Short mmCIF file of C-alpha atoms in Angstrom, two decimals:
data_model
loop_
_atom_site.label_atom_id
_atom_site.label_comp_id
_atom_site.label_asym_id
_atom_site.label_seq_id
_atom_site.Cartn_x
_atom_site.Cartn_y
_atom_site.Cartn_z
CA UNK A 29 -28.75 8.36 11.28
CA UNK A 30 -25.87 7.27 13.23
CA UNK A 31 -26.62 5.61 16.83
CA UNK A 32 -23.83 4.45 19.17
CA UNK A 33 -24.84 2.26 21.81
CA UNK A 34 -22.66 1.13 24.69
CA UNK A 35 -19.65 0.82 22.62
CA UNK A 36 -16.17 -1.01 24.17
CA UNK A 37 -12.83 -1.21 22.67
CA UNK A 38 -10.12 -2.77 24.25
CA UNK A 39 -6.10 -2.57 23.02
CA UNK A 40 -4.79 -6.26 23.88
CA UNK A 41 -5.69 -5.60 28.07
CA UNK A 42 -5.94 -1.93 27.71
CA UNK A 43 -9.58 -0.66 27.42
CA UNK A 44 -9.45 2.25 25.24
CA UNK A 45 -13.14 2.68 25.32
CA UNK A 46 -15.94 2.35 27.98
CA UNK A 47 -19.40 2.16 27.24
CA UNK A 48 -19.85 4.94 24.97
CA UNK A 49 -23.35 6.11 23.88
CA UNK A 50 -24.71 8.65 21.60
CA UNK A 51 -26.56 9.12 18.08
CA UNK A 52 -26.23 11.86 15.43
CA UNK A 53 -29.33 12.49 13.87
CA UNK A 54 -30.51 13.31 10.28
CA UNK A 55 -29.01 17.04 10.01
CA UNK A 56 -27.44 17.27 12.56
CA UNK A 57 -23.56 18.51 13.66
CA UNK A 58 -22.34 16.78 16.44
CA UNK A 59 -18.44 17.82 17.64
CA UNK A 60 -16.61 15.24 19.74
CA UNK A 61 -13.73 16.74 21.98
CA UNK A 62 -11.40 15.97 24.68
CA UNK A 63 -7.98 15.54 25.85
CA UNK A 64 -5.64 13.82 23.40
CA UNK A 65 -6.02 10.45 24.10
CA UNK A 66 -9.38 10.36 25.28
CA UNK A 67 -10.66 8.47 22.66
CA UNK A 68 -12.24 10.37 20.10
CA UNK A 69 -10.30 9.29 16.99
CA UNK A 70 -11.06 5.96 17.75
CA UNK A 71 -14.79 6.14 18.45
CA UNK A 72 -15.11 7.98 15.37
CA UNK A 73 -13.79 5.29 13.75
CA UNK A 74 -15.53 3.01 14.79
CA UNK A 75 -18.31 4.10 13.04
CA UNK A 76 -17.10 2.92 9.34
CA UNK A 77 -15.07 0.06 11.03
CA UNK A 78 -11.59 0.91 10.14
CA UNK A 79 -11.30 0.56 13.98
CA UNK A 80 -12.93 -2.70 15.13
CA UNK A 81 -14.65 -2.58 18.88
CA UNK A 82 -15.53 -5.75 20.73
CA UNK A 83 -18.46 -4.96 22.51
CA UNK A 84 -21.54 -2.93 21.80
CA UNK A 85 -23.60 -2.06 18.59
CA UNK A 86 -23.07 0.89 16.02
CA UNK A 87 -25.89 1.42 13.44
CA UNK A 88 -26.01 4.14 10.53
CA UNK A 89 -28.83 4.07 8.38
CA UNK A 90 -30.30 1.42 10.35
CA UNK A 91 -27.57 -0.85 9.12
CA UNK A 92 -25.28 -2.62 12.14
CA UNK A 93 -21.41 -1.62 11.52
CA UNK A 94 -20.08 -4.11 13.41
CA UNK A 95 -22.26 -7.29 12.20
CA UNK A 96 -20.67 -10.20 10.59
CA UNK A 97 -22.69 -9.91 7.51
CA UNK A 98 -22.82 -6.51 6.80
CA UNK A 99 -21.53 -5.19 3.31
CA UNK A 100 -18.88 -3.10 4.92
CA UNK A 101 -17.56 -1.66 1.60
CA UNK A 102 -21.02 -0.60 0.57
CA UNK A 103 -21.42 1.25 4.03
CA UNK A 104 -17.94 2.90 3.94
CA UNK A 105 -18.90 4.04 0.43
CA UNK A 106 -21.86 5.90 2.34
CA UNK A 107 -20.04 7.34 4.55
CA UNK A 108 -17.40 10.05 4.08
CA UNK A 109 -14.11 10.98 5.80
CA UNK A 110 -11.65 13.24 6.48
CA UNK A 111 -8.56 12.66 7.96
CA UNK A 112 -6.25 14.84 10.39
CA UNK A 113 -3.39 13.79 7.29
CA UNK A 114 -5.71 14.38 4.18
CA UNK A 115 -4.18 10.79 3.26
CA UNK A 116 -4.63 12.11 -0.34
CA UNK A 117 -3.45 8.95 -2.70
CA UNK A 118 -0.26 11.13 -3.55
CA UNK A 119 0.64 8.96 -6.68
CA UNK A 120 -3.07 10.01 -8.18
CA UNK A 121 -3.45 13.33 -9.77
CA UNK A 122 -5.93 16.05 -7.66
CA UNK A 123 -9.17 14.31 -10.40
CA UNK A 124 -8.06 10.74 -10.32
CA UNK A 125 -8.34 11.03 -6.27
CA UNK A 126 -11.66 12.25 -6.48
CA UNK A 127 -12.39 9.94 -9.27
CA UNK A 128 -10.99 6.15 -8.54
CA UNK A 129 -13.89 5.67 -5.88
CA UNK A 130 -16.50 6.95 -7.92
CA UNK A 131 -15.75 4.70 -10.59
CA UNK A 132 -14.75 1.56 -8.69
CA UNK A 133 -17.07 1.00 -6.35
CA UNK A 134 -20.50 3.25 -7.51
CA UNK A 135 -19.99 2.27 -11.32
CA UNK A 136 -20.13 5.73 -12.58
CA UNK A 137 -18.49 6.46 -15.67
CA UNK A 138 -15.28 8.58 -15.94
CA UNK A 139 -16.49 11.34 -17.76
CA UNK A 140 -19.81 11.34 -15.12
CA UNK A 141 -17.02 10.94 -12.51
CA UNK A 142 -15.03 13.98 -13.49
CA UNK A 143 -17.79 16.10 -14.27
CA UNK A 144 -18.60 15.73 -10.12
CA UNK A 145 -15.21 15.74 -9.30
CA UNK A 146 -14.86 19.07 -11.19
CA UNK A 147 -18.04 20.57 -9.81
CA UNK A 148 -16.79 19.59 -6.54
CA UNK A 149 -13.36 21.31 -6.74
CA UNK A 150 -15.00 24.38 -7.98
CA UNK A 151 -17.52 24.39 -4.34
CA UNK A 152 -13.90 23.95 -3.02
CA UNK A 153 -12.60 26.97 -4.83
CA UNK A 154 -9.64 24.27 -6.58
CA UNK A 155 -11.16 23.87 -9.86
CA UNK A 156 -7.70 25.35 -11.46
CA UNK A 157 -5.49 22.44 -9.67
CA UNK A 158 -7.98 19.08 -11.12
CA UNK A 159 -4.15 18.28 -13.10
CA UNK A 160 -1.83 18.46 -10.25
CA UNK A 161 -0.83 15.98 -7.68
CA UNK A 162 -1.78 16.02 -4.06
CA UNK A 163 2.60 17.18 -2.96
CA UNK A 164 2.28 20.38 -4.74
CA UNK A 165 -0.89 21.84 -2.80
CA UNK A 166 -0.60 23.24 0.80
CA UNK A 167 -1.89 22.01 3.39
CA UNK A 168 -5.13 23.54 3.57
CA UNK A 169 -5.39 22.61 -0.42
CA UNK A 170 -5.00 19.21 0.20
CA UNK A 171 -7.56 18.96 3.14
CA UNK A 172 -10.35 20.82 0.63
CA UNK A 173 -9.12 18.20 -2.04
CA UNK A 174 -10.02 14.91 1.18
CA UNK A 175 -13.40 16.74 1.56
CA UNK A 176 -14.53 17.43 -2.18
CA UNK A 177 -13.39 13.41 -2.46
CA UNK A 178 -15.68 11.92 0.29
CA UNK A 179 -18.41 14.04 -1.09
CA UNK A 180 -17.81 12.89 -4.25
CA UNK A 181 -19.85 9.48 -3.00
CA UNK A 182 -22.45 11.41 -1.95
CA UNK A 183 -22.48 10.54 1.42
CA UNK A 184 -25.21 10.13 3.84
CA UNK A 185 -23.38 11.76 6.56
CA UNK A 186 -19.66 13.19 6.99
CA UNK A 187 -17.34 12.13 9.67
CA UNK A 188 -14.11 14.75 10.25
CA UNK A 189 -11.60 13.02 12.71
CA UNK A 190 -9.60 15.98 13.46
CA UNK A 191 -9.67 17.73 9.69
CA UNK A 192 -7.56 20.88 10.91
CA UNK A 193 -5.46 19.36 13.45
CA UNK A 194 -2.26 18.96 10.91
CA UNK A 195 -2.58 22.65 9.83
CA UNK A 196 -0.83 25.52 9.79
CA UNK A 197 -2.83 28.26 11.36
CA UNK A 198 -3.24 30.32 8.34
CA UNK A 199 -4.70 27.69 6.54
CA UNK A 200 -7.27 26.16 9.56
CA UNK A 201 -9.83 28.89 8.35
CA UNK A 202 -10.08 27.74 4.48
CA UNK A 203 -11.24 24.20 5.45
CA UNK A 204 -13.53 25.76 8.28
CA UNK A 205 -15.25 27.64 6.14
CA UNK A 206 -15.92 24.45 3.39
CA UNK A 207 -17.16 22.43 7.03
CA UNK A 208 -19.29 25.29 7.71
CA UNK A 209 -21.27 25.59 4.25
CA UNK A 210 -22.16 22.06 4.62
CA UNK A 211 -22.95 22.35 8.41
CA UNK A 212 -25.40 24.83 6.65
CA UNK A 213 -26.79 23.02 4.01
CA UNK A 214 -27.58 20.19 6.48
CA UNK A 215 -25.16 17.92 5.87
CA UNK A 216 -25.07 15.50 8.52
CA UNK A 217 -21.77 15.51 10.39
CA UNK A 218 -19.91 13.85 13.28
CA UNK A 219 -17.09 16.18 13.63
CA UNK A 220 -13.56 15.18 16.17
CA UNK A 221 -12.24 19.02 16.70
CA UNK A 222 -10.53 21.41 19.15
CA UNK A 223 -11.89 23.99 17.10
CA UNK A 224 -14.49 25.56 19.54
CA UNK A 225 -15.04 28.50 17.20
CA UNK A 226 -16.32 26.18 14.61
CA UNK A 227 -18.40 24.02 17.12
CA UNK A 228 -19.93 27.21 18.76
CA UNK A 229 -20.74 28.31 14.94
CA UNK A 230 -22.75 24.99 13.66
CA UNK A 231 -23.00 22.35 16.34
CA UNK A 232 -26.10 21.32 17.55
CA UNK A 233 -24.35 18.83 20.27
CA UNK A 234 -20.97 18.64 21.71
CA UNK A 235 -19.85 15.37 23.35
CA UNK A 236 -16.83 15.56 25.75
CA UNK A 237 -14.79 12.58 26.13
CA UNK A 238 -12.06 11.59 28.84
CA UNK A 239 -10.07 8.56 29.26
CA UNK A 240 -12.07 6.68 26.84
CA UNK A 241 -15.46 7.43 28.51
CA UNK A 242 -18.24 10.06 27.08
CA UNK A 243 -18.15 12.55 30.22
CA UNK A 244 -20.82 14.78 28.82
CA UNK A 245 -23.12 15.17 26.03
CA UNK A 246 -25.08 18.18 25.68
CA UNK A 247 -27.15 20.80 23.57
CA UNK A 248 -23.76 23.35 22.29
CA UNK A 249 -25.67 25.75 24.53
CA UNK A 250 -25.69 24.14 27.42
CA UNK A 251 -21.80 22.12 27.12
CA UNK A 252 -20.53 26.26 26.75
CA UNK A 253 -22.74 27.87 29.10
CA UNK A 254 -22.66 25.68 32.20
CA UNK A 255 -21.14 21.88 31.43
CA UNK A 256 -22.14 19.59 34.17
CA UNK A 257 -19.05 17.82 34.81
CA UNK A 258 -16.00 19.05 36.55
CA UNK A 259 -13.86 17.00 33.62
CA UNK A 260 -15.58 19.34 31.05
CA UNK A 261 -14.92 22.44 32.89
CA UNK A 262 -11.50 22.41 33.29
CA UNK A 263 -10.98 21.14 29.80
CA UNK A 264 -12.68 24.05 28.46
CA UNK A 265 -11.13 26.40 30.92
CA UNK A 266 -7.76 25.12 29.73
CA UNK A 267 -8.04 25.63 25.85
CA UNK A 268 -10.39 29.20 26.01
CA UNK A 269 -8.29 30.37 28.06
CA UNK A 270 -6.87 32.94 25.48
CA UNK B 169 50.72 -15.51 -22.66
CA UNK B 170 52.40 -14.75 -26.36
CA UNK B 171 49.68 -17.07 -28.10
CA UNK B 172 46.42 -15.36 -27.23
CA UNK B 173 44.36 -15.83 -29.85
CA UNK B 174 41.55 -13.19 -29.33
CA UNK B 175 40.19 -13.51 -33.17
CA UNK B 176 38.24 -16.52 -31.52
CA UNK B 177 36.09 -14.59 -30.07
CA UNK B 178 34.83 -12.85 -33.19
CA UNK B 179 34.31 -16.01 -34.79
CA UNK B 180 32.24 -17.50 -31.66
CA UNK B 181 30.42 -14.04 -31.46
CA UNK B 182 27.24 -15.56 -33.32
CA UNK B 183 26.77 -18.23 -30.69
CA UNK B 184 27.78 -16.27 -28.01
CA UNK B 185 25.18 -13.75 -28.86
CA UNK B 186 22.54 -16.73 -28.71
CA UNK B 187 24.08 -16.95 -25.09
CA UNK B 188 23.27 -13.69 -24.49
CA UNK B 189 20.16 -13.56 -25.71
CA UNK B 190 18.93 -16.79 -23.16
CA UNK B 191 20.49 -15.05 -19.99
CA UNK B 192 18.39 -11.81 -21.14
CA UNK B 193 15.26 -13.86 -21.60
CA UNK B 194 15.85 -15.84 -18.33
CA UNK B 195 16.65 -12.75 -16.25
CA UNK B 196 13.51 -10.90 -17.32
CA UNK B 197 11.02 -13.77 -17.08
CA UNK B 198 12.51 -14.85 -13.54
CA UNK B 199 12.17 -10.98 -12.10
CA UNK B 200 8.84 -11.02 -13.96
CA UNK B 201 7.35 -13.92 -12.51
CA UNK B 202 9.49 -13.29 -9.30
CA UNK B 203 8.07 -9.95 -8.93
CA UNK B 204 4.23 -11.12 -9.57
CA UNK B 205 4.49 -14.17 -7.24
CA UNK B 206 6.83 -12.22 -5.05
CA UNK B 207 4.00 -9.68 -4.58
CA UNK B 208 1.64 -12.26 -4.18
CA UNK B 209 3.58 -14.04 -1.27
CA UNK B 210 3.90 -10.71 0.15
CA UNK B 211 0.18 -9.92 0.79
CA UNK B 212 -0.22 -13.70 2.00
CA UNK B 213 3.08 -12.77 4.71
CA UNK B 214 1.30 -10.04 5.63
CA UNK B 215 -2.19 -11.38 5.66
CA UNK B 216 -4.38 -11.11 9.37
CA UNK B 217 -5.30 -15.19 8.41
CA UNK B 218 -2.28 -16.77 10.29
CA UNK B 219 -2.03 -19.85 8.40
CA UNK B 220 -1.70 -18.59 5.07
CA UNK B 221 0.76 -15.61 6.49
CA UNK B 222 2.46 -19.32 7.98
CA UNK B 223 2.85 -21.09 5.19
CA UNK B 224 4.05 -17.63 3.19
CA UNK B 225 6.96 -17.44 5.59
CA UNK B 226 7.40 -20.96 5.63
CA UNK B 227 8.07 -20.95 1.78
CA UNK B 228 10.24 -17.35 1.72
CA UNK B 229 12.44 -18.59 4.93
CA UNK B 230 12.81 -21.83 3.31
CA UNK B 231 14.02 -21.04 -0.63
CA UNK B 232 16.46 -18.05 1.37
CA UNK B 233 18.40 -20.93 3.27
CA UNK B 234 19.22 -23.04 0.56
CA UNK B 235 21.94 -22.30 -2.05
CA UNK B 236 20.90 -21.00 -5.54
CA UNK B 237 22.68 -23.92 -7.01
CA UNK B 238 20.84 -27.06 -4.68
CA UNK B 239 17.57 -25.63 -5.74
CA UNK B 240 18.54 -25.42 -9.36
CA UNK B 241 20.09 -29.04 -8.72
CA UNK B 242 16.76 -30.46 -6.70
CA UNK B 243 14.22 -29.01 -9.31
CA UNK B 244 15.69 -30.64 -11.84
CA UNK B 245 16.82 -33.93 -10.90
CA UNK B 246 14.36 -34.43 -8.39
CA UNK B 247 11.33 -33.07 -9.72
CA UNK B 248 10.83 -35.78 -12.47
CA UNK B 249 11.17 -38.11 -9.89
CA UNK B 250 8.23 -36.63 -7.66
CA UNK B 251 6.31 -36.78 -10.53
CA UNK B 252 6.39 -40.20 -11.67
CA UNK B 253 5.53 -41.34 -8.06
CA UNK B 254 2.54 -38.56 -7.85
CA UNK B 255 0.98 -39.69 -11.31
CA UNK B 256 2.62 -43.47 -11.19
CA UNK B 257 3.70 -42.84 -15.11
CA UNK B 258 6.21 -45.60 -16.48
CA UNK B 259 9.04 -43.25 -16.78
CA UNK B 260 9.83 -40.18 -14.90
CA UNK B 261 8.38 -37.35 -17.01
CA UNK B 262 11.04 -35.13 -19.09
CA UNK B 263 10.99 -31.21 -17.58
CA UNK B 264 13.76 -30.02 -19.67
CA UNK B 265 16.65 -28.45 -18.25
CA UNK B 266 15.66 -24.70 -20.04
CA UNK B 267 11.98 -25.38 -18.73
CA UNK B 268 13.49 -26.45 -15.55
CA UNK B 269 15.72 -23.60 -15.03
CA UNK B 270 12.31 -21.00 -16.08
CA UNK B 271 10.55 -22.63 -13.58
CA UNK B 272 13.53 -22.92 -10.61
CA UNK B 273 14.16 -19.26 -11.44
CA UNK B 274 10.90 -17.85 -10.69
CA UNK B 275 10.46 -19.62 -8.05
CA UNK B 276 13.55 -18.45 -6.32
CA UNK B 277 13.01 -15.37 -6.92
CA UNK B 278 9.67 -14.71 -5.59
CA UNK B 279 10.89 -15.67 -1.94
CA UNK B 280 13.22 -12.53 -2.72
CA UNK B 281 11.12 -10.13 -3.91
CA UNK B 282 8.61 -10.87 -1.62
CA UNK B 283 11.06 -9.43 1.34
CA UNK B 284 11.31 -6.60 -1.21
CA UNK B 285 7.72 -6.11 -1.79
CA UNK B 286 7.12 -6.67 1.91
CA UNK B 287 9.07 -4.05 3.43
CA UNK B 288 7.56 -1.83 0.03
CA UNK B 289 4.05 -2.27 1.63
CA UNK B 290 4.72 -1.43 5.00
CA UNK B 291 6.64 1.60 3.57
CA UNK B 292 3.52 2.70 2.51
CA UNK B 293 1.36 4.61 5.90
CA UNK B 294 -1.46 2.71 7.08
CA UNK B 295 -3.44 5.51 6.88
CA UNK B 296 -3.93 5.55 3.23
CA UNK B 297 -5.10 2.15 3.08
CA UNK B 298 -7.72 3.53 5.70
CA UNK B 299 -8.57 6.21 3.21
CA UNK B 300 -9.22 3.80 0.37
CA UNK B 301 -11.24 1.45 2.66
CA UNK B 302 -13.09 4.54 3.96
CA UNK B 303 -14.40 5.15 0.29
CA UNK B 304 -15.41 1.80 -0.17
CA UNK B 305 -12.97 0.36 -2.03
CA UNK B 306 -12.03 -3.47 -1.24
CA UNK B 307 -9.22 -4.87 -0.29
CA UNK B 308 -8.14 -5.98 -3.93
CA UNK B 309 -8.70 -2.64 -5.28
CA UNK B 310 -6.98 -0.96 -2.23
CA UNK B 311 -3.89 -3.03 -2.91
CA UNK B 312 -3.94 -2.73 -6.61
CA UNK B 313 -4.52 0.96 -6.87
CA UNK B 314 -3.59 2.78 -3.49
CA UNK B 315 -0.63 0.53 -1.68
CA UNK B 316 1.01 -1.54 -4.59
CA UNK B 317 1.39 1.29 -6.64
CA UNK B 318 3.55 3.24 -4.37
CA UNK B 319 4.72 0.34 -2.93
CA UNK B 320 6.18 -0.59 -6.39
CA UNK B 321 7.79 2.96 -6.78
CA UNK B 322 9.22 3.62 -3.29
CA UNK B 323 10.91 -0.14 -3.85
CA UNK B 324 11.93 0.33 -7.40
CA UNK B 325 15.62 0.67 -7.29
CA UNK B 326 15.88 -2.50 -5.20
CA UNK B 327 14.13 -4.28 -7.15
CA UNK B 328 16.61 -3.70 -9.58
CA UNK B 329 19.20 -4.23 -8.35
CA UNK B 330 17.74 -7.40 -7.27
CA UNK B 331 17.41 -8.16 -10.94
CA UNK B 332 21.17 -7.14 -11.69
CA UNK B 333 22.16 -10.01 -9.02
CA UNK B 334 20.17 -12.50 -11.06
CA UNK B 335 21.33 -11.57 -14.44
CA UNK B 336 24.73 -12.77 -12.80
CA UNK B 337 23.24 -15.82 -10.81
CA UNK B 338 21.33 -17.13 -14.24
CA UNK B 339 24.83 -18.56 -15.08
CA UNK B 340 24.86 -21.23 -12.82
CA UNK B 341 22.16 -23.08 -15.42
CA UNK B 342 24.80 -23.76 -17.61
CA UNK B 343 25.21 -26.55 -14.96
CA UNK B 344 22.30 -28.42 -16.53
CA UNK B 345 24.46 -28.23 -19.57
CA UNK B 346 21.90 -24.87 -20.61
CA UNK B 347 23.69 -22.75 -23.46
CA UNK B 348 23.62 -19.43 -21.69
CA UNK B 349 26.24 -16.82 -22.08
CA UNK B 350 28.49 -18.73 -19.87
CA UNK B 351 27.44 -21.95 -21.23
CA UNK B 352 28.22 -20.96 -24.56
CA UNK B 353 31.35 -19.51 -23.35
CA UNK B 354 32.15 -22.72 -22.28
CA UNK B 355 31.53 -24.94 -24.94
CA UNK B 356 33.74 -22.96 -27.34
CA UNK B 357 36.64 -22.81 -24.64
CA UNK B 358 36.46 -26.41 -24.02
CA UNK B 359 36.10 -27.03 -28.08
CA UNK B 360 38.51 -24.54 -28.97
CA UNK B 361 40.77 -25.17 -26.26
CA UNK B 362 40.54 -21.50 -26.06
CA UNK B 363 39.51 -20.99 -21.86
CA UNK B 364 41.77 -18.13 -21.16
CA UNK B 365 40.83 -15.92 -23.97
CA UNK B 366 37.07 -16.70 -23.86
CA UNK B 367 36.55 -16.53 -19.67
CA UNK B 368 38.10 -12.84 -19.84
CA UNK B 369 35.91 -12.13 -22.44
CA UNK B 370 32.58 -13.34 -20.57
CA UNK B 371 33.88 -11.21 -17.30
CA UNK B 372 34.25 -8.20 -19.36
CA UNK B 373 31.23 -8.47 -20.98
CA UNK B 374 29.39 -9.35 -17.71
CA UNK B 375 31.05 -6.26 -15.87
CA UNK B 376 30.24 -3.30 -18.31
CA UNK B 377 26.85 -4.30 -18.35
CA UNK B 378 26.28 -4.91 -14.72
CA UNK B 379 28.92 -1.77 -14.14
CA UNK B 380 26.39 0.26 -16.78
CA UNK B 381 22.89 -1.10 -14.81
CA UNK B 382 23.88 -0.26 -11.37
CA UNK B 383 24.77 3.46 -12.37
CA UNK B 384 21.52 3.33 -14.45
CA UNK B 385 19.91 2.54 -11.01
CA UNK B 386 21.51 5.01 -9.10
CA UNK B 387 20.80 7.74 -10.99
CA UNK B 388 17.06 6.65 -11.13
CA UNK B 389 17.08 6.34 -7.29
CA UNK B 390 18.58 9.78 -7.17
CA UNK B 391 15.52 11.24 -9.38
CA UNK B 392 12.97 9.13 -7.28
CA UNK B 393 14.24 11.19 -4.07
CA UNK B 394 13.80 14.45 -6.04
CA UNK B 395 10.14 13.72 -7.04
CA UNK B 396 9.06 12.27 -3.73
#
């Protein structure tokens, strides 16, 4: 579904990413993690180009990302996302956000558009808040509200650059638990976390990145019972520590 | 100062009124068209394709170094002039001075409202034009329904008060002999022989309504910070 292949991203002189490889199949959870910094914001981006990368090729659905002619907003509508900020439109009510893409760019028809957007808010138990605006939800509210949106496109695949990151505790387990239904119902997902619960829960891979550079890449099995490289070990040492 | 006559003033009221009525019009086409162009030059400023982002800040840095007054004076002596050598007509082609002064106006403003609108969009995080892009929407529709939008409203009060300075600086058309409010002030001091009495007048008039805006403004700003 998604392949990465020998990706390179460079900041003016400073390389930000080094040859990074790896694919997420059809179905499959993949959880990127690292120390901040390391790169994993910015390769996930990469994959719907709101990051460009100079060298390398990125494909999803057999179609190249990075290729001049590509229909990039036709991909991006494909493709969902979730942000570490929600980045909820916060002038839009809770329905118009989950509405304005369905109408603009797949053509549907407002009332077909709310009657998804309302069937989504209901999976994301926030059926009662379709009226209200995105600065009188919590935190957690507003991060259910950025999921039920991207699936409102019905996307191929979901990518979550750290969804739980900008959360108060209380609140991380209410967006887990959305992530983990559609982990479950097969939803194909490329997922930047620290959460290790989560990843230990519905991964099938975790890829460990350092200093812009994929150290390890491995069954979940394998990356928690004995990860290969020292780089892995201690970061995993560090944050399961308690 | 014993022989005021303010009853002058009632009598010109009709035609003063008419004065009015063209700074009014003036004022709101100029920060209309100033605001949509203004926008406009904005985008272009901030545009990734350098020559267009150039020739944006060429224009804006240009019309904000050259007084109010020379522009008003260039566009409408000079304009004709440019004309009849671009289309080689017999005569140099008549603008108008109230065309003129539309035209000037707008123009003017846009290079200030563009800062405005500039700073407006880069108010506005980065990250929610990401989120727009992410769904698929373009760059038009990202600017016309995620960033402009807020843009507009976080920007708001200066873009009235923006609009209360050129209420004031609309005067200077009565220059080109235009009958705005000060231009029909004029005429019926100079006729009348009546300056005193119908100068205090104008500044009166000019400062409760100006005095009345800006608190308008304020308290608008005020209830802008609540809701955000």
């Amino acid at each position: 579904m998604i392949a990465i292949n020998n990706i390179s991203k460079w900041y003016g002189g400073f390389r930000v990413l080094t040859d990074c490889s790896t694919a997420v199949a059809k179905g499959e959870v993949v959880v990127v993690c690292g120390p901040s910094g390391s790169g994993k914001s910015t390769l996930i981006k990469c994959v719907n180009a709101l990051e460009p990368f100079q060298q390398g090729e990125i494909t999803v659905d057999g179609v190249s990302v990075g290729a001049k002619d590509t229909d990039l907003p036709k991909l991006r509508a494909r493709i969902g996302m979730v942000f570490q900020n929600f980045e909820l439109f916060p002038h839009l009510s809770v329905m118009e956000n989950l509405t304005l893409a369905q109408i603009k760019v797949l053509g549907r028809t407002p009332e077909a558009a709310t009657a998804k957007g309302a069937a989504l808010l209901e999976r994301v138990g926030l059926a009662a808040h379709a009226a209200k605006f995105p600065g009188q939800l919590s935190g957690g509210q507003q991060q259910r509200v950025a999921i039920a949106r991207a699936l409102a496109m019905d996307p191929i695949a979901m990518l979550f650059d750290e969804p739980t990151s900008a959360l108060d505790p209380e609140m991380i387990n209410e967006v887990l638990d959305v992530m983990v239904d559609l982990a479950k119902e097969g939803m194909t997902m490329m997922v930047v976390t620290h959460e290790m619960g989560f990843a230990r829960k519905v991964a099938h891979r975790v890829v460990f990145m350092d200093k812009g550079e994929i150290v390890e890449d491995a069954p979940k099995e394998d990356f928690f019972g004995k990860p290969r490289s020292e780089r892995a070990q201690l970061f995993l040492s560090k944050i399961l520590q308690h | 100062m014993g022989d005021l006559d303010f009853e002058i003033i009632g009598r010109a009221l009709p035609y003063l009124a008419g004065g009015l009525r063209y700074t009014f019009q003036l004022t709101l086409v100029a920060a209309t068209g100033g605001v949509i162009f203004g926008t406009l030059l904005a985008m272009a400023r901030l545009s990734s394709f350098k020559p267009l982002a150039l020739a944006a800040a060429g224009y804006v840095n240009l019309m904000r170094s050259i007084p109010l007054l020379l522009v008003i004076f260039w566009f409408y002596f000079m304009m004709p002039v440019l004309l009849q050598s671009l289309t080689g007509a017999e005569r140099p082609p008549q603008i108008g001075a109230e065309r003129s002064a539309y035209i000037t106006f707008v123009m003017f403003e846009a290079a200030f409202f563009c800062e405005i609108m500039r700073a407006g969009i880069q108010s506005i995080a980065k990250g929610q034009a990401g989120a727009g892009y992410a769904l698929g929407l373009n760059y038009w529709q990202v600017m016309g329904k995620i960033v402009l939008p807020q843009a507009f409203r976080n920007m708001l009060p200066i873009l009235l008060t923006q609009s209360i300075i050129l209420f004031q600086d609309v005067s200077l058309v009565s220059l080109l002999n235009v009958t705005d409010f000060v231009g029909a002030a004029v005429k019926v001091a100079q006729r009348d022989s009546r300056v005193v009495e119908m100068y205090l007048f104008v500044a009166v008039v000019y400062f409760v309504l100006c005095f009345a805006l800006s608190a308008a403004v304020k308290r608008l700003q005020l209830r802008i910070a609540i809701v955000r």
